mmCIF file of C-alpha atoms in Angstrom:
data_model
loop_
_atom_site.group_PDB
_atom_site.id
_atom_site.type_symbol
_atom_site.label_atom_id
_atom_site.label_comp_id
_atom_site.label_asym_id
_atom_site.label_seq_id
_atom_site.Cartn_x
_atom_site.Cartn_y
_atom_site.Cartn_z
ATOM 1 C CA SER Q 258 81.202 -34.250 -87.682
ATOM 2 C CA VAL Q 259 78.421 -34.847 -85.251
ATOM 3 C CA VAL Q 260 80.872 -36.308 -82.685
ATOM 4 C CA ARG Q 261 83.181 -33.297 -82.839
ATOM 5 C CA ALA Q 262 80.192 -30.909 -82.441
ATOM 6 C CA LEU Q 263 79.019 -32.891 -79.336
ATOM 7 C CA LEU Q 264 82.508 -32.877 -77.897
ATOM 8 C CA ARG Q 265 82.865 -29.101 -78.405
ATOM 9 C CA SER Q 266 79.504 -28.650 -76.575
ATOM 10 C CA LEU Q 267 81.010 -30.414 -73.560
ATOM 11 C CA ARG Q 268 83.617 -27.732 -73.046
ATOM 12 C CA ASP Q 269 81.211 -25.212 -71.500
ATOM 13 C CA GLU Q 270 78.552 -27.508 -70.223
ATOM 14 C CA THR Q 271 78.276 -27.696 -66.425
ATOM 15 C CA ASP Q 272 75.028 -29.626 -65.866
ATOM 16 C CA ASP Q 273 75.862 -33.273 -65.002
ATOM 17 C CA GLU Q 274 72.791 -34.719 -66.695
ATOM 18 C CA VAL Q 275 73.384 -32.809 -69.929
ATOM 19 C CA ARG Q 276 77.001 -33.913 -69.895
ATOM 20 C CA VAL Q 277 75.793 -37.553 -69.593
ATOM 21 C CA ALA Q 278 73.368 -37.020 -72.446
ATOM 22 C CA ILE Q 279 76.207 -35.686 -74.592
ATOM 23 C CA ALA Q 280 78.505 -38.626 -73.647
ATOM 24 C CA VAL Q 281 75.771 -41.213 -74.509
ATOM 25 C CA ASN Q 282 74.958 -39.499 -77.752
ATOM 26 C CA CYS Q 283 78.723 -39.453 -78.620
ATOM 27 C CA LEU Q 284 78.832 -43.183 -78.238
ATOM 28 C CA ALA Q 285 75.713 -43.518 -80.514
ATOM 29 C CA ALA Q 286 77.036 -41.185 -83.121
ATOM 30 C CA ALA Q 287 80.499 -42.802 -83.069
ATOM 31 C CA GLY Q 288 78.905 -46.265 -83.591
ATOM 32 C CA GLU Q 289 77.419 -45.029 -86.855
ATOM 33 C CA ARG Q 290 80.574 -43.902 -88.548
ATOM 34 C CA ARG Q 291 84.328 -44.417 -88.584
ATOM 35 C CA LEU Q 292 86.228 -41.758 -86.566
ATOM 36 C CA GLY Q 293 89.686 -40.590 -87.110
ATOM 37 C CA ARG Q 294 92.308 -41.414 -84.436
ATOM 38 C CA ARG Q 295 92.437 -37.866 -83.183
ATOM 39 C CA THR Q 296 88.675 -37.547 -82.874
ATOM 40 C CA GLU Q 297 88.408 -40.969 -81.247
ATOM 41 C CA GLY Q 298 91.088 -40.104 -78.640
ATOM 42 C CA TRP Q 299 89.399 -36.812 -77.957
ATOM 43 C CA MET Q 300 86.040 -38.520 -77.507
ATOM 44 C CA TRP Q 301 87.291 -41.185 -75.110
ATOM 45 C CA GLY Q 302 89.274 -38.664 -73.104
ATOM 46 C CA ALA Q 303 86.180 -36.509 -72.715
ATOM 47 C CA ILE Q 304 83.374 -39.006 -72.196
ATOM 48 C CA LEU Q 305 85.068 -41.738 -70.089
ATOM 49 C CA PRO Q 306 85.428 -39.499 -66.973
ATOM 50 C CA ILE Q 307 81.823 -38.442 -67.394
ATOM 51 C CA MET Q 308 80.709 -42.002 -67.579
ATOM 52 C CA ARG Q 309 82.796 -42.964 -64.525
ATOM 53 C CA GLU Q 310 82.029 -39.968 -62.324
ATOM 54 C CA ALA Q 311 78.604 -38.613 -63.191
ATOM 55 C CA PRO Q 312 76.586 -38.129 -59.985
ATOM 56 C CA LEU Q 313 73.133 -39.282 -61.306
ATOM 57 C CA ALA Q 314 70.357 -39.354 -58.756
ATOM 58 C CA ASP Q 315 68.697 -42.398 -60.205
ATOM 59 C CA GLU Q 316 70.426 -45.534 -59.051
ATOM 60 C CA ALA Q 317 69.348 -47.576 -62.097
ATOM 61 C CA GLU Q 318 70.668 -44.939 -64.476
ATOM 62 C CA ARG Q 319 73.949 -44.704 -62.484
ATOM 63 C CA GLU Q 320 74.458 -48.457 -62.653
ATOM 64 C CA ALA Q 321 73.619 -48.450 -66.392
ATOM 65 C CA LEU Q 322 76.251 -45.750 -66.946
ATOM 66 C CA GLU Q 323 78.764 -47.724 -64.978
ATOM 67 C CA SER Q 324 77.970 -50.828 -67.089
ATOM 68 C CA LEU Q 325 78.565 -48.796 -70.291
ATOM 69 C CA TYR Q 326 81.833 -47.488 -68.872
ATOM 70 C CA ARG Q 327 83.009 -51.051 -68.082
ATOM 71 C CA ALA Q 328 81.950 -52.342 -71.482
ATOM 72 C CA TYR Q 329 83.890 -49.602 -73.364
ATOM 73 C CA ARG Q 330 86.829 -49.175 -71.041
ATOM 74 C CA ARG Q 331 87.612 -52.811 -70.236
ATOM 75 C CA GLY Q 332 86.001 -54.501 -73.280
ATOM 76 C CA ARG Q 333 83.928 -56.776 -71.076
ATOM 77 C CA SER Q 334 81.758 -58.670 -73.526
ATOM 78 C CA ARG Q 335 79.471 -60.033 -70.939
ATOM 79 C CA VAL Q 336 78.198 -56.561 -70.151
ATOM 80 C CA ASP Q 337 74.871 -56.015 -71.937
ATOM 81 C CA THR Q 338 75.319 -52.636 -73.520
ATOM 82 C CA GLN Q 339 71.866 -52.597 -75.081
ATOM 83 C CA GLU Q 340 70.243 -53.117 -71.648
ATOM 84 C CA ALA Q 341 72.393 -50.220 -70.327
ATOM 85 C CA LEU Q 342 71.436 -48.008 -73.217
ATOM 86 C CA ASN Q 343 67.770 -48.844 -72.701
ATOM 87 C CA ALA Q 344 68.022 -47.731 -69.062
ATOM 88 C CA LEU Q 345 69.536 -44.451 -70.193
ATOM 89 C CA SER Q 346 67.059 -43.910 -72.989
ATOM 90 C CA ARG Q 347 65.850 -40.530 -71.632
ATOM 91 C CA PHE Q 348 69.389 -39.225 -72.423
ATOM 92 C CA TRP Q 349 69.207 -40.151 -76.125
ATOM 93 C CA GLN Q 350 65.589 -40.622 -77.299
ATOM 94 C CA GLU Q 351 64.856 -36.938 -77.812
#
């Protein structure tokens, strides 16, 4: 699946911005289809640390990534995920 291919690409990737792009695209791809438990666990284990710790230079992008992290990790419904995704659009629009 697309999600598994993206997760495999994370193994050797060292560039922080590329890792963020892969994490954001994993979320988008996962939202389009049902994942098996194993793939879902692999995805969250791989992308949550990236979302939590990525050293992005742009403060607005860093805050948007933190908002996405909170939305998915803590299930906070008040967090506007679409607004956060819009702020991170350069990572997924290509």
